[in-house]
Amino acid sequence: MIRKITVWENNFLLIFSDAVRLYEAAVECENAGLNSVLAKSSVLSVNYAIEAAANSFLQSIKMTKVLQEKIDKFSTLDKFDFVLQWHTDHYLNSGDSDVQAVRSLIRNRNSMVHPTVTTRSISVETEVAQDGTIRHSAIQPEPRKGQDQKPKLLGDDPELYTHEDAKAALQVMTSFLNIFVYWWGVGFEVAETFLFQTWDGSINARQVMFRKDQITVLIRNDHFLNIQFMGIHGMFKGEEKPA
């Protein structure tokens, strides 16, 4: 049987699964420099996935071209807020911890992709070696009593990012999307139709389309991702079980 069907393209799942793969690669990488590169790439991909989710959920609203052009200029969180207020009596609470975490993640992303020149004062020790080589070393200030010397996850300096920061960024995104779909009041069956690639040719089955490896990598890491905003389990035979 040959049929004409319609496919709705969406890259959210592609971007999301890529972010998780980059995290996995960072975990396996023993080279500190490359670990940081992979971690930063994962964090950036998480930000792109959040933006993709916002734009995807906007497709739940029928808008005129004029309104669409205005909404396209909204910030990422404002897009989520617009969707929430359109469908419900709720709005994004700026004081909510999940909202604050996403806002911080976006702020760090903006500083990475839109860098500005800044200045800071540091103490430097200069030494001259026997061969005449001059070496300059930054003097690290003594930590305050009781202060944790370990860098804060997803801090202001992306050069300090490791796979742990990538993991934290992924958790920020999934936690926010979980609560957003809850606030929206729809199940994952509805939410996922805006996040997956879909088609209208399915018979007695979900309309979502995906590559097996994209779902497998999410299942493999769902022990910390805790994905509730879309369905990822029971989608194919021989599903890889979480560790």
PDB file of C-alpha atoms in Angstrom:
ATOM      1  CA  MET A   1       0.000   0.000   0.000  1.00  0.00           C
ATOM      2  CA  ILE A   2       1.405   3.367  -1.033  1.00  0.00           C
ATOM      3  CA  ARG A   3       0.125   6.475   0.728  1.00  0.00           C
ATOM      4  CA  LYS A   4       0.887  10.167   0.835  1.00  0.00           C
ATOM      5  CA  ILE A   5       1.585  11.286   4.387  1.00  0.00           C
ATOM      6  CA  THR A   6       2.621  14.528   6.080  1.00  0.00           C
ATOM      7  CA  VAL A   7       5.694  14.797   8.307  1.00  0.00           C
ATOM      8  CA  TRP A   8       6.181  17.622  10.811  1.00  0.00           C
ATOM      9  CA  GLU A   9       9.897  18.241  11.249  1.00  0.00           C
ATOM     10  CA  ASN A  10      11.325  19.067  14.676  1.00  0.00           C
ATOM     11  CA  ASN A  11      14.938  19.080  15.869  1.00  0.00           C
ATOM     12  CA  PHE A  12      14.365  19.132  19.643  1.00  0.00           C
ATOM     13  CA  LEU A  13      15.060  15.428  20.129  1.00  0.00           C
ATOM     14  CA  LEU A  14      18.164  15.639  17.935  1.00  0.00           C
ATOM     15  CA  ILE A  15      19.601  18.555  19.933  1.00  0.00           C
ATOM     16  CA  PHE A  16      18.645  17.025  23.293  1.00  0.00           C
ATOM     17  CA  SER A  17      20.178  13.629  22.528  1.00  0.00           C
ATOM     18  CA  ASP A  18      23.326  15.299  21.168  1.00  0.00           C
ATOM     19  CA  ALA A  19      23.705  17.191  24.464  1.00  0.00           C
ATOM     20  CA  VAL A  20      23.509  13.894  26.358  1.00  0.00           C
ATOM     21  CA  ARG A  21      26.032  12.262  24.018  1.00  0.00           C
ATOM     22  CA  LEU A  22      28.453  15.130  24.562  1.00  0.00           C
ATOM     23  CA  TYR A  23      28.040  14.653  28.317  1.00  0.00           C
ATOM     24  CA  GLU A  24      28.789  10.942  27.961  1.00  0.00           C
ATOM     25  CA  ALA A  25      31.869  11.712  25.874  1.00  0.00           C
ATOM     26  CA  ALA A  26      33.079  14.148  28.542  1.00  0.00           C
ATOM     27  CA  VAL A  27      32.621  11.496  31.246  1.00  0.00           C
ATOM     28  CA  GLU A  28      34.788   9.074  29.280  1.00  0.00           C
ATOM     29  CA  CYS A  29      37.447  11.682  28.468  1.00  0.00           C
ATOM     30  CA  GLU A  30      40.451  11.615  30.810  1.00  0.00           C
ATOM     31  CA  ASN A  31      42.114  14.655  29.230  1.00  0.00           C
ATOM     32  CA  ALA A  32      41.069  17.613  31.399  1.00  0.00           C
ATOM     33  CA  GLY A  33      41.218  20.130  28.563  1.00  0.00           C
ATOM     34  CA  LEU A  34      39.123  18.042  26.184  1.00  0.00           C
ATOM     35  CA  ASN A  35      36.747  17.136  29.006  1.00  0.00           C
ATOM     36  CA  SER A  36      36.062  20.846  29.479  1.00  0.00           C
ATOM     37  CA  VAL A  37      35.562  21.393  25.737  1.00  0.00           C
ATOM     38  CA  LEU A  38      33.014  18.578  25.562  1.00  0.00           C
ATOM     39  CA  ALA A  39      31.293  19.810  28.726  1.00  0.00           C
ATOM     40  CA  LYS A  40      30.948  23.358  27.388  1.00  0.00           C
ATOM     41  CA  SER A  41      29.572  21.999  24.105  1.00  0.00           C
ATOM     42  CA  SER A  42      27.038  19.930  26.029  1.00  0.00           C
ATOM     43  CA  VAL A  43      25.933  22.930  28.104  1.00  0.00           C
ATOM     44  CA  LEU A  44      25.489  25.011  24.946  1.00  0.00           C
ATOM     45  CA  SER A  45      23.477  22.203  23.341  1.00  0.00           C
ATOM     46  CA  VAL A  46      21.252  22.095  26.422  1.00  0.00           C
ATOM     47  CA  ASN A  47      20.539  25.788  25.914  1.00  0.00           C
ATOM     48  CA  TYR A  48      19.712  25.189  22.267  1.00  0.00           C
ATOM     49  CA  ALA A  49      17.373  22.366  23.308  1.00  0.00           C
ATOM     50  CA  ILE A  50      15.573  24.659  25.767  1.00  0.00           C
ATOM     51  CA  GLU A  51      15.091  27.245  23.018  1.00  0.00           C
ATOM     52  CA  ALA A  52      13.886  24.505  20.645  1.00  0.00           C
ATOM     53  CA  ALA A  53      11.361  23.343  23.256  1.00  0.00           C
ATOM     54  CA  ALA A  54      10.019  26.878  23.687  1.00  0.00           C
ATOM     55  CA  ASN A  55       9.599  27.312  19.929  1.00  0.00           C
ATOM     56  CA  SER A  56       8.045  23.849  19.658  1.00  0.00           C
ATOM     57  CA  PHE A  57       5.427  24.532  22.321  1.00  0.00           C
ATOM     58  CA  LEU A  58       4.519  27.780  20.558  1.00  0.00           C
ATOM     59  CA  GLN A  59       3.200  25.573  17.747  1.00  0.00           C
ATOM     60  CA  SER A  60       0.296  24.718  20.054  1.00  0.00           C
ATOM     61  CA  ILE A  61      -1.043  28.223  19.412  1.00  0.00           C
ATOM     62  CA  LYS A  62      -2.604  29.395  16.167  1.00  0.00           C
ATOM     63  CA  MET A  63      -1.180  32.841  15.536  1.00  0.00           C
ATOM     64  CA  THR A  64      -1.349  35.441  12.822  1.00  0.00           C
ATOM     65  CA  LYS A  65       1.871  36.205  10.998  1.00  0.00           C
ATOM     66  CA  VAL A  66       2.095  39.587  12.728  1.00  0.00           C
ATOM     67  CA  LEU A  67       1.755  38.050  16.191  1.00  0.00           C
ATOM     68  CA  GLN A  68       4.212  35.275  15.282  1.00  0.00           C
ATOM     69  CA  GLU A  69       6.834  37.852  14.324  1.00  0.00           C
ATOM     70  CA  LYS A  70       6.380  39.608  17.666  1.00  0.00           C
ATOM     71  CA  ILE A  71       6.589  36.385  19.673  1.00  0.00           C
ATOM     72  CA  ASP A  72       9.737  35.331  17.801  1.00  0.00           C
ATOM     73  CA  LYS A  73      11.493  38.307  19.414  1.00  0.00           C
ATOM     74  CA  PHE A  74      10.589  37.174  22.929  1.00  0.00           C
ATOM     75  CA  SER A  75      13.238  35.756  25.234  1.00  0.00           C
ATOM     76  CA  THR A  76      13.215  32.007  25.765  1.00  0.00           C
ATOM     77  CA  LEU A  77      11.492  32.174  29.153  1.00  0.00           C
ATOM     78  CA  ASP A  78       8.984  34.727  27.867  1.00  0.00           C
ATOM     79  CA  LYS A  79       8.017  32.244  25.141  1.00  0.00           C
ATOM     80  CA  PHE A  80       7.338  29.582  27.764  1.00  0.00           C
ATOM     81  CA  ASP A  81       5.380  32.134  29.780  1.00  0.00           C
ATOM     82  CA  PHE A  82       3.316  33.099  26.725  1.00  0.00           C
ATOM     83  CA  VAL A  83       2.374  29.456  26.094  1.00  0.00           C
ATOM     84  CA  LEU A  84       1.479  28.913  29.743  1.00  0.00           C
ATOM     85  CA  GLN A  85      -0.686  32.038  29.984  1.00  0.00           C
ATOM     86  CA  TRP A  86      -2.371  31.280  26.667  1.00  0.00           C
ATOM     87  CA  HIS A  87      -3.507  27.802  27.705  1.00  0.00           C
ATOM     88  CA  THR A  88      -3.959  28.233  31.463  1.00  0.00           C
ATOM     89  CA  ASP A  89      -4.516  30.749  34.241  1.00  0.00           C
ATOM     90  CA  HIS A  90      -0.897  30.328  35.329  1.00  0.00           C
ATOM     91  CA  TYR A  91       2.309  32.199  34.544  1.00  0.00           C
ATOM     92  CA  LEU A  92       6.004  31.541  35.088  1.00  0.00           C
ATOM     93  CA  ASN A  93       6.854  32.527  38.633  1.00  0.00           C
ATOM     94  CA  SER A  94      10.231  34.280  38.518  1.00  0.00           C
ATOM     95  CA  GLY A  95      10.879  33.127  42.077  1.00  0.00           C
ATOM     96  CA  ASP A  96      10.449  29.441  41.276  1.00  0.00           C
ATOM     97  CA  SER A  97      13.698  27.502  41.646  1.00  0.00           C
ATOM     98  CA  ASP A  98      13.342  25.742  38.267  1.00  0.00           C
ATOM     99  CA  VAL A  99      12.708  29.040  36.486  1.00  0.00           C
ATOM    100  CA  GLN A 100      15.659  30.663  38.242  1.00  0.00           C
ATOM    101  CA  ALA A 101      17.935  27.759  37.301  1.00  0.00           C
ATOM    102  CA  VAL A 102      17.010  28.058  33.613  1.00  0.00           C
ATOM    103  CA  ARG A 103      17.454  31.829  33.706  1.00  0.00           C
ATOM    104  CA  SER A 104      20.944  31.385  35.180  1.00  0.00           C
ATOM    105  CA  LEU A 105      21.776  28.762  32.546  1.00  0.00           C
ATOM    106  CA  ILE A 106      20.684  31.109  29.749  1.00  0.00           C
ATOM    107  CA  ARG A 107      22.651  33.985  31.272  1.00  0.00           C
ATOM    108  CA  ASN A 108      25.809  31.876  31.331  1.00  0.00           C
ATOM    109  CA  ARG A 109      25.145  30.792  27.755  1.00  0.00           C
ATOM    110  CA  ASN A 110      24.825  34.414  26.641  1.00  0.00           C
ATOM    111  CA  SER A 111      28.144  35.298  28.254  1.00  0.00           C
ATOM    112  CA  MET A 112      29.753  32.390  26.386  1.00  0.00           C
ATOM    113  CA  VAL A 113      28.403  33.203  22.920  1.00  0.00           C
ATOM    114  CA  HIS A 114      28.313  37.000  23.318  1.00  0.00           C
ATOM    115  CA  PRO A 115      31.565  37.611  25.212  1.00  0.00           C
ATOM    116  CA  THR A 116      32.548  41.068  26.396  1.00  0.00           C
ATOM    117  CA  VAL A 117      35.989  42.377  27.301  1.00  0.00           C
ATOM    118  CA  THR A 118      36.380  42.760  31.062  1.00  0.00           C
ATOM    119  CA  THR A 119      39.232  43.578  33.425  1.00  0.00           C
ATOM    120  CA  ARG A 120      40.219  42.196  36.816  1.00  0.00           C
ATOM    121  CA  SER A 121      43.127  42.626  39.208  1.00  0.00           C
ATOM    122  CA  ILE A 122      45.236  39.650  40.311  1.00  0.00           C
ATOM    123  CA  SER A 123      48.535  39.147  42.108  1.00  0.00           C
ATOM    124  CA  VAL A 124      51.334  37.656  40.011  1.00  0.00           C
ATOM    125  CA  GLU A 125      54.684  36.211  41.080  1.00  0.00           C
ATOM    126  CA  THR A 126      57.498  36.611  38.561  1.00  0.00           C
ATOM    127  CA  GLU A 127      60.501  34.280  38.662  1.00  0.00           C
ATOM    128  CA  VAL A 128      63.647  34.074  36.554  1.00  0.00           C
ATOM    129  CA  ALA A 129      64.983  30.573  35.946  1.00  0.00           C
ATOM    130  CA  GLN A 130      68.700  29.734  35.704  1.00  0.00           C
ATOM    131  CA  ASP A 131      68.463  29.644  31.929  1.00  0.00           C
ATOM    132  CA  GLY A 132      67.059  33.160  31.920  1.00  0.00           C
ATOM    133  CA  THR A 133      63.486  32.095  31.254  1.00  0.00           C
ATOM    134  CA  ILE A 134      60.947  34.368  32.918  1.00  0.00           C
ATOM    135  CA  ARG A 135      57.862  32.738  34.354  1.00  0.00           C
ATOM    136  CA  HIS A 136      54.758  34.478  35.671  1.00  0.00           C
ATOM    137  CA  SER A 137      52.416  32.646  38.042  1.00  0.00           C
ATOM    138  CA  ALA A 138      49.097  33.878  39.382  1.00  0.00           C
ATOM    139  CA  ILE A 139      48.923  33.818  43.176  1.00  0.00           C
ATOM    140  CA  GLN A 140      45.721  32.203  44.357  1.00  0.00           C
ATOM    141  CA  PRO A 141      44.201  33.983  47.368  1.00  0.00           C
ATOM    142  CA  GLU A 142      43.814  32.019  50.556  1.00  0.00           C
ATOM    143  CA  PRO A 143      40.281  30.594  50.793  1.00  0.00           C
ATOM    144  CA  ARG A 144      38.076  31.961  53.525  1.00  0.00           C
ATOM    145  CA  LYS A 145      37.613  29.763  56.544  1.00  0.00           C
ATOM    146  CA  GLY A 146      34.941  27.183  55.831  1.00  0.00           C
ATOM    147  CA  GLN A 147      34.762  28.138  52.153  1.00  0.00           C
ATOM    148  CA  ASP A 148      34.394  25.270  49.693  1.00  0.00           C
ATOM    149  CA  GLN A 149      37.344  25.439  47.293  1.00  0.00           C
ATOM    150  CA  LYS A 150      35.545  23.337  44.695  1.00  0.00           C
ATOM    151  CA  PRO A 151      34.105  25.527  41.882  1.00  0.00           C
ATOM    152  CA  LYS A 152      30.339  25.945  41.981  1.00  0.00           C
ATOM    153  CA  LEU A 153      28.556  23.917  39.302  1.00  0.00           C
ATOM    154  CA  LEU A 154      27.552  26.043  36.297  1.00  0.00           C
ATOM    155  CA  GLY A 155      29.453  28.999  37.681  1.00  0.00           C
ATOM    156  CA  ASP A 156      30.376  32.174  35.843  1.00  0.00           C
ATOM    157  CA  ASP A 157      33.648  30.811  34.417  1.00  0.00           C
ATOM    158  CA  PRO A 158      32.948  28.232  31.671  1.00  0.00           C
ATOM    159  CA  GLU A 159      36.657  27.376  31.522  1.00  0.00           C
ATOM    160  CA  LEU A 160      36.120  25.486  34.778  1.00  0.00           C
ATOM    161  CA  TYR A 161      33.283  23.373  33.383  1.00  0.00           C
ATOM    162  CA  THR A 162      33.589  19.581  33.508  1.00  0.00           C
ATOM    163  CA  HIS A 163      31.198  16.729  32.771  1.00  0.00           C
ATOM    164  CA  GLU A 164      29.607  17.432  36.161  1.00  0.00           C
ATOM    165  CA  ASP A 165      28.501  20.854  34.894  1.00  0.00           C
ATOM    166  CA  ALA A 166      27.100  19.263  31.739  1.00  0.00           C
ATOM    167  CA  LYS A 167      25.146  16.813  33.892  1.00  0.00           C
ATOM    168  CA  ALA A 168      23.835  19.663  36.043  1.00  0.00           C
ATOM    169  CA  ALA A 169      22.721  21.599  32.942  1.00  0.00           C
ATOM    170  CA  LEU A 170      20.827  18.580  31.619  1.00  0.00           C
ATOM    171  CA  GLN A 171      19.093  18.189  34.978  1.00  0.00           C
ATOM    172  CA  VAL A 172      18.153  21.878  34.985  1.00  0.00           C
ATOM    173  CA  MET A 173      16.465  21.466  31.603  1.00  0.00           C
ATOM    174  CA  THR A 174      14.596  18.229  32.304  1.00  0.00           C
ATOM    175  CA  SER A 175      13.426  19.426  35.712  1.00  0.00           C
ATOM    176  CA  PHE A 176      12.101  22.655  34.184  1.00  0.00           C
ATOM    177  CA  LEU A 177      10.342  20.928  31.275  1.00  0.00           C
ATOM    178  CA  ASN A 178       8.814  18.389  33.673  1.00  0.00           C
ATOM    179  CA  ILE A 179       7.305  21.112  35.840  1.00  0.00           C
ATOM    180  CA  PHE A 180       6.320  23.248  32.839  1.00  0.00           C
ATOM    181  CA  VAL A 181       4.260  20.424  31.329  1.00  0.00           C
ATOM    182  CA  TYR A 182       2.735  19.845  34.783  1.00  0.00           C
ATOM    183  CA  TRP A 183       1.797  23.535  35.040  1.00  0.00           C
ATOM    184  CA  TRP A 184       0.369  23.369  31.545  1.00  0.00           C
ATOM    185  CA  GLY A 185      -1.865  20.527  32.690  1.00  0.00           C
ATOM    186  CA  VAL A 186      -1.246  18.169  29.785  1.00  0.00           C
ATOM    187  CA  GLY A 187       0.225  14.688  29.840  1.00  0.00           C
ATOM    188  CA  PHE A 188       3.450  13.694  28.149  1.00  0.00           C
ATOM    189  CA  GLU A 189       1.356  12.209  25.320  1.00  0.00           C
ATOM    190  CA  VAL A 190       0.284  15.728  24.331  1.00  0.00           C
ATOM    191  CA  ALA A 191       3.556  17.499  25.097  1.00  0.00           C
ATOM    192  CA  GLU A 192       5.652  15.070  23.064  1.00  0.00           C
ATOM    193  CA  THR A 193       3.651  15.753  19.899  1.00  0.00           C
ATOM    194  CA  PHE A 194       5.227  19.205  19.900  1.00  0.00           C
ATOM    195  CA  LEU A 195       8.749  17.940  20.656  1.00  0.00           C
ATOM    196  CA  PHE A 196       9.121  14.877  18.435  1.00  0.00           C
ATOM    197  CA  GLN A 197       9.097  14.680  14.685  1.00  0.00           C
ATOM    198  CA  THR A 198       5.558  13.471  13.914  1.00  0.00           C
ATOM    199  CA  TRP A 199       3.556  12.136  10.994  1.00  0.00           C
ATOM    200  CA  ASP A 200      -0.088  11.480  10.172  1.00  0.00           C
ATOM    201  CA  GLY A 201       0.354   7.963   8.816  1.00  0.00           C
ATOM    202  CA  SER A 202       0.296   6.069  12.103  1.00  0.00           C
ATOM    203  CA  ILE A 203      -2.442   3.478  12.599  1.00  0.00           C
ATOM    204  CA  ASN A 204      -3.386   2.724  16.224  1.00  0.00           C
ATOM    205  CA  ALA A 205       0.007   3.918  17.487  1.00  0.00           C
ATOM    206  CA  ARG A 206       1.792   7.063  18.617  1.00  0.00           C
ATOM    207  CA  GLN A 207       2.478   9.585  15.864  1.00  0.00           C
ATOM    208  CA  VAL A 208       6.020  10.321  16.989  1.00  0.00           C
ATOM    209  CA  MET A 209       9.068   9.558  14.855  1.00  0.00           C
ATOM    210  CA  PHE A 210      12.621   9.101  16.118  1.00  0.00           C
ATOM    211  CA  ARG A 211      15.922   7.368  15.561  1.00  0.00           C
ATOM    212  CA  LYS A 212      16.481   4.437  17.903  1.00  0.00           C
ATOM    213  CA  ASP A 213      19.881   5.739  19.033  1.00  0.00           C
ATOM    214  CA  GLN A 214      18.321   9.054  20.095  1.00  0.00           C
ATOM    215  CA  ILE A 215      15.915   7.325  22.460  1.00  0.00           C
ATOM    216  CA  THR A 216      18.483   4.779  23.647  1.00  0.00           C
ATOM    217  CA  VAL A 217      20.897   7.452  24.888  1.00  0.00           C
ATOM    218  CA  LEU A 218      18.082   9.117  26.850  1.00  0.00           C
ATOM    219  CA  ILE A 219      16.992   5.824  28.413  1.00  0.00           C
ATOM    220  CA  ARG A 220      20.600   5.034  29.314  1.00  0.00           C
ATOM    221  CA  ASN A 221      20.829   8.275  31.317  1.00  0.00           C
ATOM    222  CA  ASP A 222      17.274   8.558  32.602  1.00  0.00           C
ATOM    223  CA  HIS A 223      18.412   7.550  36.097  1.00  0.00           C
ATOM    224  CA  PHE A 224      19.502  11.173  36.532  1.00  0.00           C
ATOM    225  CA  LEU A 225      17.562  12.899  33.729  1.00  0.00           C
ATOM    226  CA  ASN A 226      14.171  11.780  35.118  1.00  0.00           C
ATOM    227  CA  ILE A 227      12.354  12.603  31.872  1.00  0.00           C
ATOM    228  CA  GLN A 228       8.614  12.982  32.489  1.00  0.00           C
ATOM    229  CA  PHE A 229       7.677  15.626  29.913  1.00  0.00           C
ATOM    230  CA  MET A 230       7.722  13.112  27.050  1.00  0.00           C
ATOM    231  CA  GLY A 231       7.611   9.349  26.699  1.00  0.00           C
ATOM    232  CA  ILE A 232      10.851   7.467  26.068  1.00  0.00           C
ATOM    233  CA  HIS A 233      10.135   3.967  27.391  1.00  0.00           C
ATOM    234  CA  GLY A 234       8.431   1.067  25.639  1.00  0.00           C
ATOM    235  CA  MET A 235       9.002   2.566  22.205  1.00  0.00           C
ATOM    236  CA  PHE A 236      10.758  -0.393  20.585  1.00  0.00           C
ATOM    237  CA  LYS A 237      11.567  -4.035  21.220  1.00  0.00           C
ATOM    238  CA  GLY A 238      14.837  -4.839  22.930  1.00  0.00           C
ATOM    239  CA  GLU A 239      14.829  -1.500  24.735  1.00  0.00           C
ATOM    240  CA  GLU A 240      18.064  -0.836  26.601  1.00  0.00           C
ATOM    241  CA  LYS A 241      17.392  -0.989  30.314  1.00  0.00           C
ATOM    242  CA  PRO A 242      18.661   1.838  32.557  1.00  0.00           C
ATOM    243  CA  ALA A 243      21.750   0.977  34.613  1.00  0.00           C
TER     244      ALA A 243
END
